[in-house]
Tab-separated table of C-alpha atoms in Angstrom:
chain	number	residue	atom	x	y	z
A	23	MET	CA	-118.789	-102.385	-38.352
A	24	ALA	CA	-121.681	-99.970	-38.489
A	25	VAL	CA	-123.184	-97.635	-41.062
A	26	ASP	CA	-124.553	-94.528	-39.382
A	27	VAL	CA	-126.342	-91.466	-40.698
A	28	TYR	CA	-124.585	-88.086	-40.371
A	29	ILE	CA	-126.713	-84.952	-40.773
A	30	ASN	CA	-125.282	-81.443	-41.208
A	31	PHE	CA	-127.039	-78.220	-40.291
A	32	ASN	CA	-126.476	-74.595	-41.188
A	33	GLY	CA	-125.947	-73.173	-37.698
A	34	ASN	CA	-129.003	-74.674	-36.001
A	35	CYS	CA	-127.655	-78.115	-35.053
A	36	ARG	CA	-128.010	-77.488	-31.298
A	37	GLU	CA	-131.707	-76.666	-31.739
A	38	ALA	CA	-132.317	-79.606	-34.088
A	39	VAL	CA	-130.606	-82.261	-31.966
A	40	SER	CA	-132.437	-81.035	-28.835
A	41	PHE	CA	-135.713	-81.310	-30.722
A	42	TYR	CA	-134.924	-84.838	-31.980
A	43	ALA	CA	-133.851	-85.975	-28.499
A	44	GLN	CA	-137.180	-84.771	-27.130
A	45	VAL	CA	-139.244	-86.310	-29.942
A	46	PHE	CA	-137.572	-89.737	-29.684
A	47	GLY	CA	-137.099	-89.756	-25.895
A	48	ALA	CA	-133.331	-90.062	-26.291
A	49	GLU	CA	-130.761	-89.214	-23.635
A	50	PRO	CA	-129.631	-85.560	-23.789
A	51	PRO	CA	-126.651	-85.478	-26.161
A	52	GLN	CA	-123.070	-84.548	-25.378
A	53	LEU	CA	-122.189	-81.574	-27.568
A	54	MET	CA	-118.702	-80.867	-28.938
A	55	THR	CA	-118.333	-77.403	-30.428
A	56	PHE	CA	-115.672	-76.271	-32.878
A	57	GLY	CA	-114.408	-74.120	-29.987
A	58	ASP	CA	-113.800	-77.287	-27.928
A	59	THR	CA	-111.207	-78.558	-30.426
A	60	PRO	CA	-107.472	-78.281	-29.754
A	61	PRO	CA	-106.213	-74.932	-31.097
A	62	ASP	CA	-104.026	-74.902	-34.201
A	63	PRO	CA	-102.066	-71.655	-34.682
A	64	SER	CA	-101.839	-72.394	-38.420
A	65	TYR	CA	-105.644	-72.310	-38.667
A	66	PRO	CA	-107.134	-69.817	-36.189
A	67	LEU	CA	-110.783	-70.478	-35.465
A	68	PRO	CA	-113.186	-67.739	-36.598
A	69	GLU	CA	-115.224	-66.327	-33.718
A	70	GLU	CA	-118.518	-67.267	-35.423
A	71	ALA	CA	-117.469	-70.950	-35.487
A	72	LYS	CA	-116.653	-71.381	-31.796
A	73	LYS	CA	-120.202	-72.091	-30.578
A	74	LEU	CA	-121.270	-74.172	-33.581
A	75	ILE	CA	-121.626	-77.915	-33.060
A	76	MET	CA	-118.753	-79.949	-34.491
A	77	HIS	CA	-120.172	-83.313	-33.419
A	78	THR	CA	-122.926	-84.902	-31.400
A	79	ARG	CA	-124.955	-88.087	-31.636
A	80	LEU	CA	-128.247	-89.560	-30.532
A	81	ASN	CA	-129.299	-93.160	-30.203
A	82	ILE	CA	-132.692	-93.253	-31.902
A	83	ASN	CA	-134.456	-96.593	-31.561
A	84	GLY	CA	-131.109	-98.442	-31.493
A	85	SER	CA	-129.498	-96.524	-34.371
A	86	ASN	CA	-126.717	-93.944	-34.020
A	87	VAL	CA	-127.582	-90.694	-35.746
A	88	MET	CA	-124.790	-88.109	-35.766
A	89	PHE	CA	-125.095	-84.370	-36.276
A	90	SER	CA	-122.963	-81.262	-36.843
A	91	ASP	CA	-123.107	-77.727	-38.126
A	92	VAL	CA	-121.219	-76.955	-41.327
A	93	PHE	CA	-118.126	-74.837	-40.752
A	94	PRO	CA	-118.621	-71.166	-41.702
A	95	GLY	CA	-117.941	-70.679	-45.410
A	96	MET	CA	-118.523	-74.349	-46.290
A	97	PRO	CA	-121.320	-75.073	-48.765
A	98	PHE	CA	-124.682	-76.109	-47.359
A	99	ILE	CA	-127.519	-77.390	-49.519
A	100	GLU	CA	-130.662	-78.364	-47.652
A	101	GLY	CA	-131.651	-81.864	-48.702
A	102	ASN	CA	-128.075	-82.862	-49.585
A	103	ASN	CA	-126.809	-82.475	-46.018
A	104	ILE	CA	-126.741	-86.182	-45.085
A	105	THR	CA	-123.767	-88.537	-45.360
A	106	LEU	CA	-123.260	-92.159	-44.384
A	107	ALA	CA	-120.603	-92.869	-41.784
A	108	ILE	CA	-118.682	-96.158	-41.661
A	109	THR	CA	-117.141	-96.956	-38.297
A	110	ASN	CA	-114.898	-99.966	-37.816
A	111	LYS	CA	-112.403	-101.231	-35.251
A	112	SER	CA	-110.032	-102.370	-38.031
A	113	ILE	CA	-107.903	-99.646	-39.622
A	114	ASP	CA	-107.009	-102.079	-42.435
A	115	GLU	CA	-110.707	-102.553	-43.217
A	116	ILE	CA	-111.287	-98.776	-43.195
A	117	LYS	CA	-108.391	-98.290	-45.629
A	118	ALA	CA	-109.616	-101.045	-47.935
A	119	LEU	CA	-113.184	-99.708	-48.043
A	120	PHE	CA	-112.044	-96.098	-48.489
A	121	ASN	CA	-109.702	-96.997	-51.359
A	122	LYS	CA	-112.411	-98.982	-53.160
A	123	MET	CA	-115.050	-96.298	-52.621
A	124	LYS	CA	-112.883	-93.406	-53.856
A	125	GLU	CA	-112.535	-94.929	-57.350
A	126	GLY	CA	-114.337	-92.517	-59.658
A	127	GLY	CA	-115.294	-90.298	-56.712
A	128	LYS	CA	-113.853	-87.191	-55.071
A	129	VAL	CA	-111.884	-87.302	-51.823
A	130	GLY	CA	-112.801	-84.576	-49.348
A	131	MET	CA	-110.237	-85.590	-46.724
A	132	GLU	CA	-107.629	-88.310	-47.213
A	133	LEU	CA	-107.431	-90.948	-44.496
A	134	GLN	CA	-105.396	-89.564	-41.617
A	135	GLU	CA	-105.110	-89.467	-37.861
A	136	THR	CA	-107.181	-86.748	-36.200
A	137	PHE	CA	-107.696	-85.799	-32.580
A	138	TRP	CA	-110.928	-87.871	-32.570
A	139	SER	CA	-109.855	-90.903	-34.615
A	140	LYS	CA	-106.719	-92.891	-35.396
A	141	CYS	CA	-107.935	-93.082	-38.996
A	142	TYR	CA	-110.559	-90.770	-40.557
A	143	GLY	CA	-111.375	-89.684	-44.092
A	144	SER	CA	-114.296	-88.521	-46.189
A	145	LEU	CA	-115.287	-88.688	-49.833
A	146	THR	CA	-118.125	-88.392	-52.295
A	147	ASP	CA	-118.532	-91.557	-54.336
A	148	LYS	CA	-119.011	-91.702	-58.104
A	149	PHE	CA	-122.785	-91.603	-57.570
A	150	GLY	CA	-122.672	-88.372	-55.547
A	151	ILE	CA	-123.182	-89.996	-52.121
A	152	GLY	CA	-121.131	-88.606	-49.225
A	153	TRP	CA	-119.254	-91.070	-46.994
A	154	GLN	CA	-117.184	-90.726	-43.826
A	155	PHE	CA	-114.815	-93.478	-42.645
A	156	SER	CA	-113.617	-93.589	-39.044
A	157	HIS	CA	-111.721	-95.914	-36.738
A	158	GLU	CA	-113.900	-96.824	-33.777
A	159	SER	CA	-111.876	-96.903	-30.588
A	160	GLU	CA	-113.180	-98.169	-27.278
A	161	GLN	CA	-112.861	-94.775	-25.521
A	162	ALA	CA	-114.250	-92.568	-28.332
A	163	GLN	CA	-117.973	-93.097	-27.886
A	164	MET	CA	-119.330	-89.537	-27.849
């Protein structure tokens, strides 16, 4: 199990992650944009979202640091744009941690299967800290 940092940006994630990769001498990141996601006719993707970064990561001195742009229309507050991400190979462990952590907090996304994870959810705990929980599969190492 790992606890990683997840940083959100307001449309300038591509620029920021390129800068951090250069500063820390990290490998150039793989970038997944919102436009790269499977289309869902129930939720058409706004044109302004297609080139924004949905997910990327850098290995900085042995630590995974993940990045994304916020989706258009979602709130962005500079300074509060960092969450902690729990990744684990055990779905049962993810469920147990998520259910304990949500007590007194606010769930942003209930645990569910997504196209990137067999089990993913997010919440803000009772102290105002944002958390993401995700199943770590062997093939999903972007």
